[in-house]
Amino acid sequence: MDKAKTILKNIFGYDSFRPLQKEIIGNVLLKNDTLVVMPTGGGKSICYQIPALLFEGLTVVISPLISLMKDQITQLRQIGINAALLNSSLSSEEYKYNLESVKNKTAKLLYIAPESLAKEEILNLLLSVSVDCITVDEAHCISEWGHDFRKDYRQLGSLRKKFSSAVCIGLTATATPRVQNDIVQNLEMKSHKRFLGSFDRENLFLQIIPKQNPFEQTVSFLNEHKNQPGIIYCFSRKQVDALHEKLSALGFSTRPYHAGLSDDERNLNQDLFTRDEIEIIIATIAFGMGINKSNVRFVVHYDLPKNIESYYQEIGRSGRDGLRSDCLLLFSYSDIAKINYFIDQKENDSERLSAKLHLEAMVKYSESEICRRVPLINYFGEKYDNSNCGMCDNCLGDEKEKTDITIYAQKFLSAVKRTGEIFGAGYVIDILLGNDNDRILSNAHHKLSVFGIGTELNKKQWQLLVRQLINKELLSRDIEFGSLKHTPKTTNVLFKNEKVFGFIKVHKTSPAKLKRADKSYDTALFELLRRKRKELAEERGIPPYIIFSDKTLAEMAYHYPADEESFLRINGIGNKKAESYGNIFLPVIKKYCAKNNIKEVRAQIKTNTTKNHQPEKRHTVIGKSFKAGASIDRLAEEYQVTKQTIVRHLAKFVDEGNKIKTESLLNDLSIPRDKQQMVIEEFSKESISSLKPVYYKFNQEVSYDDLYILRIIFKSGNL
Ligand code: ADP
Ligand code: ZN
């Protein structure tokens, strides 16, 4: 393992292992078969690449896509590792060269497509050298239960048998337990170990807003992400083309990608994107497989995805380098109807039902008011119970003070009943608003007692109310037809005086202004380095992110390394890259520092640099600033959020065990001292992971704002 650590540092340039990497590598080195399920960007490649360098013999890597293999090989060659590729797309000269490098053992890794393994020539080649490891990338392709079954993967089991002394590794980013079992069985991994990584991608900011003027909403989002690479997913080819035309007319650097384009055009557009020649790809779901670009900074879902798996995969294409990336979904009910229409075309009953259930889960996720990560990560069977992730709209959004909305709920629920529980939200809202349109007139619903009794709220507010009633299971919505129905709980509100609390203020129709607290690095220098990287990439005909990831550039723009030794301390720079690029990037940094009179911020020892210059979470930055004396008002102004949001951040900071001085917080409390004391006492009685019980204990008379502050005070041990 010591050797593995040295390789990690000197060759890959990383200070420390990511979660599970060490355990996985240890297991592989012991030649125990290994199954790894880890989300995209989790760092799976190193798990077989480091052992490959330590094994005597060859590591064979089976991968389904030529583009992925080529990308990997370019990356490896950049850090001085010789890897071979055998594929029909190579010229005969290249092919020979690669073949030779396997034969004479200069290549430690051989990348190959599964179908090539059926060739006798290849099999004989492998039998003639010693194979120590067989790695199956995208291992879910082996299972018919996976979403991407490939026949050629099926024969890998028999191949495996021929190399009984080789250890076998299966890698995938998506595998239900059923698919996992399929992989293990097919690859005949007898005594194996499984490593399941967390599905939480902490650096993705998740945001969902009601789709109202999607084009303007998108433009406003893009304006917040100037000069950044990103993907916009649309439902249809037509939509892709239309959006591409409109956005490029506004000067955005976009290209379309969908199955209706020729292969050449698609490849070209993808290539331009990978090379940072254009910024934005507008695409259908056809885009994504085989994209290794690590610096995708945002993903916009212009239309609703069909299911959570697709959504998760698509947002997962951003932020592989670990830097913050923004994921925005525009949510609308008409999209549900559109998807339903397509689902209805399916002939097979069980397929149709399954698709509807998947869609329903997606809708539920979108409408949820709690931390986005809870339903998302729970969906994959993993528990997530952090009270505030700090990286989703619901955790950071405007303060949502709940109010008593019982009256509105009753009005709406009655109207649903009076109209026979067969209409959708829009229709019922029209009745409450007293809109006597043709449909209502022909149903004689303008004569109902509920007609026109809801004019105190506007249409948007009613829509918001409906979503909350559904979330609280006071209403159910037929996923197929959109009609609303009562549930067993409805009577409590209509007849048993049960109160309903919720929001009636409509907010968040434009994407949150993304003030980036995590940009603690020098953005001006970052830009210069980015340009230099692009220049180099063009010169050498490789994608920019292969030279250095955005994260590595960000670290340079934080530490301002002054010499090669400091350069080597930067995370993501190993010996080979320091040698190839030090004399190109260091002068840029030097010149910039001289001009701006900046001194190097020397990275400590490399082992703890990851923590040091990984952009800190916002609540940590805010917590530290507060500790250092910044007032809540000042922080609110600095981050352009409300004071309440700052308090929420501080709460999280304190939740993580940090102590802060709390005197200044007392001024922000609106309840008298004795009441404060009572709340604090309550905290010491209750387990205080959630404020809700306390809120109700005090009959909702103490606001959440006060509760948050008091809990901070309680946890910090003051008052
Ligand atoms: P996956 O195959 O799981 O999607 P990769 O192997 O492509 O992920 O790794 C994602 C990114 O993380 C790559 O840029 C990789 O170089 C980087 N990475 C991997 N391991 C580490 C580590 N221990 N420290 C820092 N960065 C790492
Ligand atoms: Zn959250």
XYZ file of C-alpha atoms and ligand atoms in Angstrom:
747
model
C 0.000 0.000 0.000
C 2.899 2.351 0.601
C 3.869 1.911 -2.995
C 0.308 2.682 -4.051
C 0.436 5.895 -2.073
C 3.704 6.897 -3.662
C 2.286 6.291 -7.118
C -0.767 8.352 -6.235
C 1.486 11.247 -5.321
C 4.297 11.078 -7.786
C 2.505 9.890 -10.866
C -1.078 11.059 -10.485
C -0.176 14.062 -8.373
C -2.894 13.552 -5.765
C -2.320 13.938 -2.059
C -4.742 11.480 -0.634
C -7.135 8.789 -1.663
C -10.781 9.496 -2.152
C -13.259 7.448 -0.114
C -12.943 3.696 -0.780
C -10.039 3.990 -3.220
C -7.521 2.785 -0.669
C -9.646 -0.160 0.401
C -10.376 -1.134 -3.180
C -6.753 -0.971 -4.266
C -5.746 -2.982 -1.204
C -8.268 -5.646 -2.064
C -7.207 -5.816 -5.703
C -3.536 -6.083 -4.789
C -4.441 -9.133 -2.712
C -5.958 -10.523 -5.908
C -9.452 -10.656 -4.497
C -12.167 -10.135 -7.088
C -13.753 -6.748 -6.644
C -16.991 -5.068 -7.635
C -17.044 -1.290 -7.437
C -20.234 0.759 -7.657
C -19.372 4.412 -7.404
C -20.990 7.469 -8.957
C -19.455 9.233 -11.922
C -16.534 11.324 -10.848
C -15.978 9.177 -7.771
C -12.550 8.181 -9.019
C -12.959 4.627 -10.216
C -10.150 4.622 -12.772
C -7.355 4.916 -10.243
C -8.701 1.781 -8.554
C -7.376 -0.373 -11.375
C -4.696 1.919 -12.780
C -2.596 1.964 -9.633
C -2.659 -1.844 -9.217
C -1.855 -2.134 -12.928
C 1.405 -0.308 -12.285
C 2.215 -2.558 -9.363
C 1.425 -5.890 -10.989
C 4.134 -7.735 -12.868
C 1.876 -8.678 -15.751
C -0.665 -6.979 -17.943
C -3.965 -5.392 -16.919
C -6.668 -5.807 -19.557
C -9.376 -3.144 -19.445
C -12.611 -3.924 -21.235
C -14.625 -0.882 -22.147
C -17.666 -0.462 -24.393
C -16.803 2.789 -26.108
C -13.841 3.658 -28.222
C -14.047 7.319 -27.229
C -13.753 6.420 -23.549
C -10.764 4.223 -24.200
C -8.969 6.836 -26.263
C -9.604 9.432 -23.608
C -8.188 7.216 -20.885
C -5.109 6.447 -22.908
C -4.427 10.091 -23.658
C -4.772 10.859 -19.948
C -2.408 8.059 -18.984
C 0.190 9.058 -21.540
C 0.070 12.593 -20.177
C 1.309 11.311 -16.851
C 3.908 9.068 -18.408
C 2.111 5.738 -18.326
C 2.217 3.667 -21.463
C -1.119 2.066 -22.216
C -2.140 0.269 -25.379
C -5.366 0.123 -27.327
C -6.359 -2.481 -29.846
C -9.256 -1.528 -32.013
C -10.353 -1.617 -35.624
C -10.341 2.163 -35.761
C -6.545 2.229 -35.592
C -4.344 2.487 -38.655
C -2.418 -0.694 -39.306
C 0.748 1.002 -38.146
C -0.766 2.124 -34.876
C -2.244 -1.302 -34.427
C 1.115 -2.953 -34.880
C 2.765 -0.538 -32.517
C 0.174 -1.216 -29.832
C 0.379 -4.937 -30.361
C 4.134 -4.820 -30.023
C 3.985 -2.802 -26.822
C 1.833 -5.511 -25.263
C 4.147 -8.250 -26.487
C 7.301 -6.619 -25.245
C 5.588 -5.588 -22.007
C 6.186 -1.868 -22.273
C 2.439 -1.342 -21.932
C 1.108 -2.079 -18.470
C -2.504 -1.655 -19.536
C -4.388 -2.799 -22.600
C -7.753 -1.225 -23.401
C -9.982 -3.280 -25.568
C -13.628 -3.578 -26.655
C -15.446 -6.785 -25.715
C -16.038 -7.834 -29.295
C -12.308 -7.782 -30.027
C -11.806 -10.451 -27.407
C -13.606 -12.920 -29.614
C -10.746 -12.709 -32.094
C -8.347 -15.578 -31.966
C -5.353 -13.381 -32.625
C -6.091 -11.260 -29.573
C -6.821 -14.209 -27.368
C -3.556 -15.817 -28.342
C -1.736 -12.608 -27.648
C -3.188 -12.439 -24.159
C -2.407 -16.068 -23.491
C 1.174 -15.484 -24.508
C 1.763 -12.765 -21.923
C 0.887 -13.005 -18.279
C -2.369 -11.258 -17.418
C -2.661 -10.181 -13.796
C -5.868 -8.229 -13.875
C -9.034 -8.124 -15.935
C -10.990 -4.922 -15.466
C -14.513 -4.653 -16.791
C -15.503 -1.024 -17.090
C -19.210 -0.109 -17.318
C -19.827 -3.570 -15.936
C -23.610 -3.064 -15.825
C -23.583 -3.647 -19.600
C -23.300 -7.335 -18.782
C -26.771 -7.464 -17.248
C -30.067 -7.554 -19.017
C -31.501 -5.809 -15.994
C -29.214 -2.848 -16.476
C -30.155 0.086 -18.661
C -27.480 -0.576 -21.219
C -27.213 -4.272 -21.909
C -24.612 -5.317 -24.488
C -24.471 -8.790 -25.903
C -20.724 -8.739 -26.342
C -20.322 -8.374 -22.620
C -21.871 -11.766 -22.049
C -18.842 -13.721 -23.198
C -16.597 -12.082 -20.645
C -17.331 -14.845 -18.158
C -15.737 -17.467 -20.364
C -12.790 -15.196 -21.054
C -12.307 -14.824 -17.364
C -12.031 -18.588 -16.969
C -9.086 -18.677 -19.331
C -7.106 -16.404 -17.036
C -7.621 -18.009 -13.711
C -4.684 -16.328 -12.004
C -5.883 -12.839 -12.921
C -7.921 -10.811 -10.480
C -11.196 -9.482 -11.853
C -12.583 -5.987 -11.220
C -16.039 -4.822 -12.258
C -16.678 -1.077 -12.293
C -19.940 0.753 -12.755
C -21.691 3.930 -11.737
C -25.170 2.469 -11.692
C -26.167 -0.907 -10.450
C -29.184 -1.988 -8.491
C -28.562 -5.008 -6.249
C -30.036 -7.176 -8.978
C -27.613 -5.870 -11.577
C -24.764 -6.247 -9.106
C -25.609 -9.906 -8.645
C -25.768 -10.370 -12.380
C -22.303 -8.901 -12.783
C -20.853 -11.083 -10.054
C -22.440 -14.207 -11.510
C -21.500 -13.544 -15.089
C -17.922 -12.737 -14.273
C -17.812 -15.699 -11.933
C -16.443 -13.677 -9.094
C -16.521 -16.355 -6.458
C -15.139 -14.906 -3.293
C -15.361 -11.264 -4.060
C -15.823 -8.017 -2.215
C -18.255 -5.267 -3.151
C -17.523 -1.610 -2.607
C -20.516 0.659 -2.829
C -19.742 4.348 -2.871
C -22.134 7.022 -1.745
C -24.495 8.408 -4.356
C -24.172 11.845 -2.901
C -22.332 14.178 -5.233
C -21.642 16.930 -2.769
C -20.391 19.448 -5.294
C -23.580 19.544 -7.357
C -25.937 22.377 -6.524
C -29.477 21.134 -7.129
C -32.202 23.530 -8.066
C -35.722 23.164 -9.451
C -37.933 26.073 -10.419
C -41.385 26.248 -11.972
C -41.078 26.550 -15.742
C -42.741 29.747 -16.796
C -40.778 31.472 -19.510
C -38.259 28.723 -20.090
C -36.277 30.674 -22.614
C -35.857 33.749 -20.432
C -35.242 31.592 -17.405
C -32.487 29.761 -19.263
C -30.923 32.945 -20.567
C -30.826 34.390 -17.092
C -29.174 31.213 -15.815
C -26.618 31.279 -18.634
C -25.821 34.886 -17.889
C -24.846 33.737 -14.433
C -22.532 31.169 -15.989
C -20.625 33.197 -18.508
C -17.642 31.446 -20.102
C -18.493 28.139 -18.532
C -19.024 24.825 -20.275
C -22.415 23.214 -19.752
C -25.152 21.015 -21.140
C -28.812 21.832 -21.744
C -31.051 18.794 -22.066
C -34.291 19.020 -24.028
C -37.086 16.544 -24.607
C -37.128 16.538 -28.408
C -34.850 17.095 -31.380
C -37.053 19.918 -32.533
C -36.712 21.631 -29.213
C -32.919 21.208 -29.346
C -32.691 22.816 -32.774
C -35.000 25.663 -31.861
C -33.192 26.455 -28.645
C -29.809 26.263 -30.333
C -30.949 28.741 -32.928
C -32.385 31.182 -30.422
C -29.466 31.027 -28.020
C -26.803 31.323 -30.658
C -28.663 34.305 -32.096
C -28.142 35.931 -28.708
C -24.445 35.262 -28.969
C -24.172 32.168 -26.803
C -21.653 29.654 -27.989
C -23.873 26.609 -28.573
C -24.094 23.475 -30.713
C -26.900 20.925 -31.007
C -26.620 17.205 -30.435
C -29.309 14.646 -31.212
C -29.933 11.431 -33.114
C -31.314 13.323 -36.111
C -27.915 14.776 -36.978
C -25.396 12.914 -39.093
C -22.698 10.958 -37.281
C -20.113 13.418 -38.508
C -21.961 16.411 -37.256
C -22.627 14.834 -33.893
C -19.012 13.843 -33.454
C -17.835 17.257 -34.496
C -20.112 19.022 -32.028
C -19.132 16.726 -29.217
C -15.513 17.235 -30.074
C -15.830 21.016 -30.096
C -17.422 20.813 -26.690
C -14.765 18.501 -25.256
C -12.069 20.828 -26.492
C -13.672 23.939 -25.009
C -14.126 25.348 -28.503
C -17.783 25.905 -27.832
C -19.350 26.373 -24.449
C -22.784 24.848 -24.504
C -24.169 21.629 -25.897
C -27.924 21.571 -26.349
C -28.931 17.952 -26.525
C -31.465 15.215 -26.219
C -30.727 12.285 -23.945
C -28.672 10.884 -26.826
C -25.784 12.960 -25.518
C -23.603 11.876 -22.684
C -22.391 8.312 -22.893
C -18.687 8.413 -23.367
C -18.263 12.001 -22.290
C -15.293 12.245 -20.011
C -15.015 16.011 -19.895
C -14.346 16.830 -16.284
C -15.059 20.554 -16.324
C -18.764 20.626 -17.170
C -19.944 23.411 -14.876
C -23.700 23.137 -15.277
C -26.561 21.015 -16.544
C -29.920 22.557 -17.343
C -32.981 20.392 -17.798
C -35.134 22.480 -20.060
C -37.767 19.739 -19.882
C -38.656 17.219 -17.239
C -36.605 13.988 -17.352
C -38.591 10.755 -17.562
C -37.205 9.226 -14.430
C -34.797 9.803 -11.580
C -32.128 7.507 -13.020
C -31.816 9.593 -16.167
C -31.905 12.817 -14.203
C -29.187 11.600 -11.876
C -27.007 10.417 -14.732
C -27.442 13.634 -16.639
C -26.673 15.966 -13.768
C -23.828 13.601 -12.908
C -22.035 14.622 -16.084
C -21.183 17.901 -14.437
C -18.570 18.505 -11.808
C -16.438 15.418 -12.242
C -13.438 17.455 -11.186
C -15.032 18.034 -7.798
C -15.614 21.761 -8.266
C -19.043 23.197 -7.702
C -21.460 22.709 -10.578
C -25.023 23.908 -10.953
C -27.944 21.726 -11.930
C -31.164 23.472 -12.833
C -34.437 21.804 -13.721
C -37.395 23.691 -15.145
C -40.449 21.925 -13.879
C -43.886 22.043 -15.466
C -47.071 20.047 -15.393
C -47.474 20.121 -19.130
C -44.213 18.189 -19.404
C -45.750 15.424 -17.341
C -48.598 15.201 -19.816
C -46.148 15.132 -22.703
C -44.164 12.263 -21.237
C -47.357 10.422 -20.379
C -48.438 10.697 -23.968
C -45.297 8.881 -25.051
C -45.607 6.303 -22.327
C -49.110 5.543 -23.553
C -47.694 4.535 -26.920
C -45.972 1.573 -25.300
C -47.642 -1.707 -26.146
C -46.488 -3.723 -23.196
C -48.619 -3.272 -20.074
C -45.919 -3.865 -17.519
C -43.510 -1.576 -19.331
C -46.130 1.126 -19.373
C -46.846 0.774 -15.702
C -43.189 0.768 -14.821
C -42.604 3.914 -16.860
C -45.489 5.636 -15.086
C -44.168 4.739 -11.677
C -40.764 6.058 -12.623
C -42.300 9.278 -13.836
C -44.291 9.615 -10.664
C -41.141 9.296 -8.561
C -39.512 12.009 -10.663
C -42.470 14.336 -10.155
C -42.481 13.700 -6.430
C -38.814 14.498 -6.235
C -39.320 17.726 -8.153
C -42.130 18.888 -5.910
C -40.483 17.998 -2.661
C -39.922 20.787 -0.177
C -37.245 19.114 1.889
C -33.562 18.893 1.064
C -33.327 17.605 -2.525
C -30.720 15.096 -1.518
C -33.080 13.217 0.763
C -35.471 11.870 -1.889
C -32.736 11.674 -4.523
C -30.291 9.626 -2.554
C -32.931 7.573 -0.801
C -34.173 6.617 -4.232
C -30.980 4.655 -4.733
C -31.507 2.828 -1.492
C -29.023 4.876 0.482
C -29.956 6.721 3.623
C -29.444 10.462 3.643
C -30.384 12.382 6.729
C -28.232 15.453 6.885
C -30.608 18.190 8.007
C -29.191 20.789 5.665
C -26.932 19.952 2.737
C -26.225 23.606 1.965
C -26.125 22.737 -1.722
C -29.745 22.672 -2.850
C -32.433 25.269 -3.322
C -34.569 23.914 -0.510
C -31.757 24.097 1.983
C -30.607 27.533 0.907
C -33.773 28.993 -0.547
C -35.647 32.014 0.644
C -36.803 31.555 4.136
C -40.061 29.829 3.967
C -42.050 30.807 6.963
C -44.990 28.476 7.128
C -48.360 29.998 7.792
C -51.798 28.654 8.484
C -53.239 27.809 5.080
C -56.154 25.729 6.335
C -58.824 27.989 4.841
C -57.330 27.810 1.371
C -56.804 24.085 1.671
C -60.448 23.624 2.632
C -61.659 25.731 -0.263
C -59.596 23.790 -2.726
C -60.444 20.382 -1.343
C -64.169 21.226 -1.403
C -63.959 22.361 -4.992
C -62.294 19.073 -5.901
C -65.150 17.175 -4.283
C -67.887 19.311 -5.819
C -66.542 18.735 -9.301
C -66.460 14.990 -8.861
C -62.709 14.385 -8.407
C -62.177 14.024 -12.134
C -60.493 17.324 -13.017
C -56.945 18.566 -12.965
C -55.561 21.452 -10.933
C -56.005 24.061 -13.675
C -59.704 23.453 -13.981
C -60.353 23.530 -10.247
C -58.324 26.719 -9.898
C -60.398 28.361 -12.633
C -63.530 27.563 -10.670
C -62.120 29.049 -7.482
C -61.085 32.156 -9.377
C -64.529 32.433 -10.963
C -63.336 32.100 -14.534
C -66.431 31.162 -16.507
C -64.738 29.593 -19.488
C -66.580 27.376 -21.980
C -65.662 24.167 -20.291
C -66.889 25.336 -16.913
C -70.087 26.713 -18.413
C -70.827 23.534 -20.309
C -70.394 21.537 -17.114
C -72.607 24.088 -15.316
C -69.889 24.421 -12.713
C -70.350 28.193 -12.528
C -73.427 27.389 -10.487
C -71.452 25.604 -7.757
C -71.169 27.297 -4.384
C -67.385 27.161 -4.641
C -67.346 29.146 -7.888
C -65.353 32.338 -7.412
C -64.652 31.853 -3.704
C -60.878 31.862 -4.112
C -60.033 35.239 -5.582
C -57.827 36.179 -2.626
C -55.051 34.095 -4.145
C -53.778 34.249 -7.694
C -53.291 31.344 -10.037
C -49.656 30.771 -9.130
C -50.434 30.753 -5.459
C -53.142 28.171 -5.963
C -50.734 26.030 -7.959
C -48.242 26.235 -5.148
C -50.967 25.236 -2.718
C -51.916 22.218 -4.816
C -48.329 20.983 -4.826
C -48.209 21.229 -1.073
C -51.504 19.405 -0.632
C -50.191 16.599 -2.816
C -46.957 16.473 -0.892
C -48.847 16.265 2.353
C -50.979 13.507 0.866
C -54.149 15.493 1.320
C -54.700 15.105 -2.407
C -53.575 12.501 -4.852
C -52.975 13.201 -8.491
C -53.618 10.581 -11.106
C -50.290 10.302 -12.820
C -51.952 9.466 -16.118
C -54.710 12.018 -16.368
C -53.671 14.610 -13.827
C -57.053 14.490 -12.102
C -57.062 15.255 -8.403
C -58.727 13.080 -5.800
C -59.225 13.103 -2.073
C -57.227 10.769 0.124
C -58.102 9.155 3.470
C -56.396 12.108 5.172
C -58.567 14.706 3.463
C -61.488 14.369 5.870
C -59.303 15.443 8.797
C -58.909 18.831 7.206
C -62.429 19.185 5.886
C -64.315 17.907 8.890
C -62.055 17.372 11.860
C -60.499 20.782 12.153
C -56.985 19.627 11.410
C -54.835 22.611 10.547
C -52.635 22.818 7.488
C -49.431 24.823 7.498
C -47.579 25.825 4.394
C -46.525 28.640 2.105
C -48.597 30.910 -0.023
C -45.887 33.281 -1.060
C -44.729 32.347 -4.526
C -41.011 32.523 -5.013
C -38.150 31.194 -7.020
C -39.324 31.495 -10.564
C -35.972 32.734 -11.623
C -32.910 30.688 -10.879
C -31.204 31.611 -7.657
C -28.549 34.246 -8.062
C -25.452 32.246 -7.671
C -22.995 34.244 -5.706
C -20.080 31.953 -5.577
C -18.679 31.948 -2.139
C -16.563 28.979 -3.076
C -14.409 30.952 -5.446
C -11.736 31.623 -2.963
C -9.188 31.384 -5.746
C -8.081 34.229 -7.956
C -10.541 34.226 -10.830
C -8.514 36.589 -12.970
C -5.472 34.350 -12.803
C -7.678 31.315 -13.315
C -8.883 32.850 -16.577
C -5.305 33.425 -17.751
C -4.375 29.852 -16.916
C -7.462 28.582 -18.665
C -6.502 30.427 -21.806
C -2.988 29.080 -21.647
C -4.365 25.577 -21.228
C -6.601 25.977 -24.251
C -3.739 27.233 -26.378
C -1.646 24.234 -25.397
C -4.489 21.817 -25.963
C -4.995 23.104 -29.477
C -1.315 22.830 -30.180
C -1.185 19.252 -28.985
C -4.551 18.125 -30.248
C -5.875 16.951 -26.900
C -8.808 18.130 -24.784
C -7.869 20.885 -22.310
C -9.082 19.013 -19.229
C -6.561 16.306 -19.946
C -3.715 18.764 -19.484
C -5.033 19.984 -16.131
C -8.474 19.800 -14.584
C -10.287 23.003 -13.658
C -9.666 22.065 -10.098
C -5.927 21.961 -10.572
C -6.019 25.368 -12.272
C -8.108 26.676 -9.384
C -5.456 25.460 -6.982
C -2.746 27.231 -8.928
C -4.844 30.371 -8.779
C -5.033 29.965 -5.032
C -1.448 29.160 -4.135
C 0.420 31.115 -6.822
C 3.256 28.559 -6.919
C 6.550 30.316 -7.584
C 8.865 27.449 -8.499
C 8.765 23.876 -9.663
C 8.822 22.500 -6.157
C 5.729 24.483 -5.219
C 4.174 23.541 -8.518
C 4.519 19.883 -7.579
C 2.652 20.542 -4.368
C -0.470 21.429 -6.304
C -3.102 18.720 -6.226
C -3.316 17.015 -9.608
C 0.286 17.631 -10.633
C 2.594 14.638 -10.630
C 6.217 14.424 -11.712
C 5.544 14.051 -15.380
C 3.109 16.942 -15.649
C 5.340 19.204 -13.611
C 8.110 18.407 -16.033
C 6.012 18.926 -19.162
C 4.084 21.984 -18.077
C 5.912 23.706 -15.232
C 7.915 25.925 -17.504
C 4.769 26.924 -19.367
C 2.409 27.713 -16.511
C 4.874 29.030 -13.928
C 5.837 32.066 -16.019
C 2.159 32.989 -16.427
C 1.739 32.889 -12.673
C 4.977 34.737 -12.055
C 4.118 37.543 -14.421
C 0.680 37.898 -12.919
C 2.027 37.970 -9.363
C 4.638 40.560 -10.225
C 2.093 42.784 -11.892
C -0.343 42.568 -9.006
C 2.199 42.408 -6.250
C 1.071 39.015 -4.970
C 3.101 36.576 -2.915
C 2.893 32.844 -3.047
C 0.466 31.183 -0.631
C 2.528 28.129 -0.177
C 0.686 24.852 0.011
C 1.496 22.955 3.182
C 2.711 19.444 2.879
C 0.956 17.767 0.076
C -0.939 15.306 2.231
C -3.413 17.790 3.527
C -3.671 20.157 0.657
C -6.885 18.642 -0.639
C -8.688 19.887 2.376
C -6.900 23.168 2.320
C -7.784 24.290 -1.074
C -10.773 22.340 -1.986
C -13.278 25.173 -2.119
C -14.810 25.263 1.315
C -18.507 24.786 1.743
C -20.376 28.009 2.027
C -21.476 27.453 5.600
C -17.867 26.840 6.606
C -16.702 30.024 4.938
C -19.517 31.970 6.557
C -18.981 30.328 9.924
C -15.305 31.185 9.876
C -15.946 34.762 8.825
C -18.447 35.108 11.639
C -15.963 33.711 14.084
C -13.444 36.193 12.818
C -15.798 39.031 13.692
C -17.997 39.623 10.644
C -21.543 40.569 11.602
C -24.614 38.848 10.257
C -25.637 42.004 8.426
C -22.304 42.281 6.732
C -22.307 38.639 5.718
C -25.842 38.951 4.372
C -24.728 41.817 2.236
C -21.566 40.146 1.107
C -23.344 37.001 -0.031
C -26.452 38.812 -1.142
C -28.773 36.658 0.878
C -31.100 37.400 3.769
C -29.995 37.452 7.367
C -32.025 34.311 7.926
C -29.985 32.454 5.364
C -26.810 33.468 7.129
C -28.288 32.174 10.377
C -29.087 28.847 8.689
C -25.477 28.608 7.570
C -24.244 29.345 11.038
C -26.588 26.685 12.380
C -24.995 24.161 10.074
C -21.533 25.328 11.020
C -22.386 24.824 14.684
C -24.062 21.488 13.928
C -20.708 20.285 12.728
C -19.268 20.869 16.149
C -17.848 24.372 15.724
C -18.281 26.854 18.524
C -19.071 30.502 17.906
C -19.591 33.566 20.085
C -23.273 34.216 20.267
C -23.813 37.539 22.058
C -24.430 39.436 18.876
C -27.118 36.965 17.879
C -29.251 37.909 20.875
C -30.207 41.208 19.226
C -31.834 39.329 16.418
C -34.236 37.462 18.672
C -37.793 38.704 18.733
C -39.056 36.904 21.821
C -38.532 38.000 25.431
C -35.783 36.664 27.592
C -37.941 34.320 29.685
C -39.371 32.711 26.596
C -35.858 32.290 25.234
C -34.982 30.453 28.372
C -37.976 28.170 28.001
C -37.030 27.240 24.474
C -33.490 26.478 25.530
C -34.840 24.238 28.265
C -36.942 22.478 25.707
C -33.839 21.893 23.618
C -32.096 20.245 26.508
C -35.039 17.859 26.917
C -35.639 16.940 23.309
C -33.326 15.457 20.810
C -32.907 18.532 18.664
C -32.174 17.190 15.257
C -35.383 18.747 14.031
C -36.890 22.032 15.133
C -40.384 21.063 14.183
C -41.444 19.447 17.482
C -40.259 22.500 19.391
C -42.053 24.777 16.973
C -45.308 22.989 17.650
C -44.645 22.677 21.347
C -44.733 26.464 21.532
C -47.877 26.595 19.420
C -45.980 28.069 16.490
C -45.509 31.246 18.450
C -41.741 31.145 18.292
C -40.625 31.659 14.705
C -38.194 29.343 13.009
C -35.758 32.225 12.777
C -35.721 32.509 16.531
C -35.508 28.765 16.933
C -32.484 28.545 14.704
C -30.716 31.251 16.639
C -31.611 29.725 19.984
C -30.400 26.347 18.891
C -27.088 27.865 17.859
C -26.867 29.484 21.275
C -27.794 26.235 22.974
C -25.243 24.243 21.004
C -22.517 26.752 21.595
C -23.202 26.442 25.295
C -24.008 30.104 25.905
C -27.029 31.949 27.401
P -15.136 7.840 -12.510
O -14.507 6.876 -13.452
O -15.554 7.213 -11.227
O -16.228 8.652 -13.128
P -12.582 9.112 -12.633
O -11.748 7.955 -12.366
O -12.702 9.616 -14.035
O -14.047 8.883 -12.063
O -12.135 10.294 -11.672
C -12.795 11.538 -11.666
C -11.803 12.654 -11.450
O -11.288 12.618 -10.127
C -10.602 12.559 -12.370
O -10.307 13.851 -12.822
C -9.534 11.988 -11.473
O -8.261 12.328 -11.916
C -9.876 12.611 -10.134
N -9.387 11.821 -8.991
C -9.437 10.489 -8.836
N -8.902 10.110 -7.660
C -8.513 11.240 -7.036
C -7.886 11.520 -5.772
N -7.548 10.554 -4.918
N -7.633 12.811 -5.469
C -7.967 13.798 -6.323
N -8.549 13.603 -7.522
C -8.822 12.349 -7.883
Zn -30.314 20.229 0.631
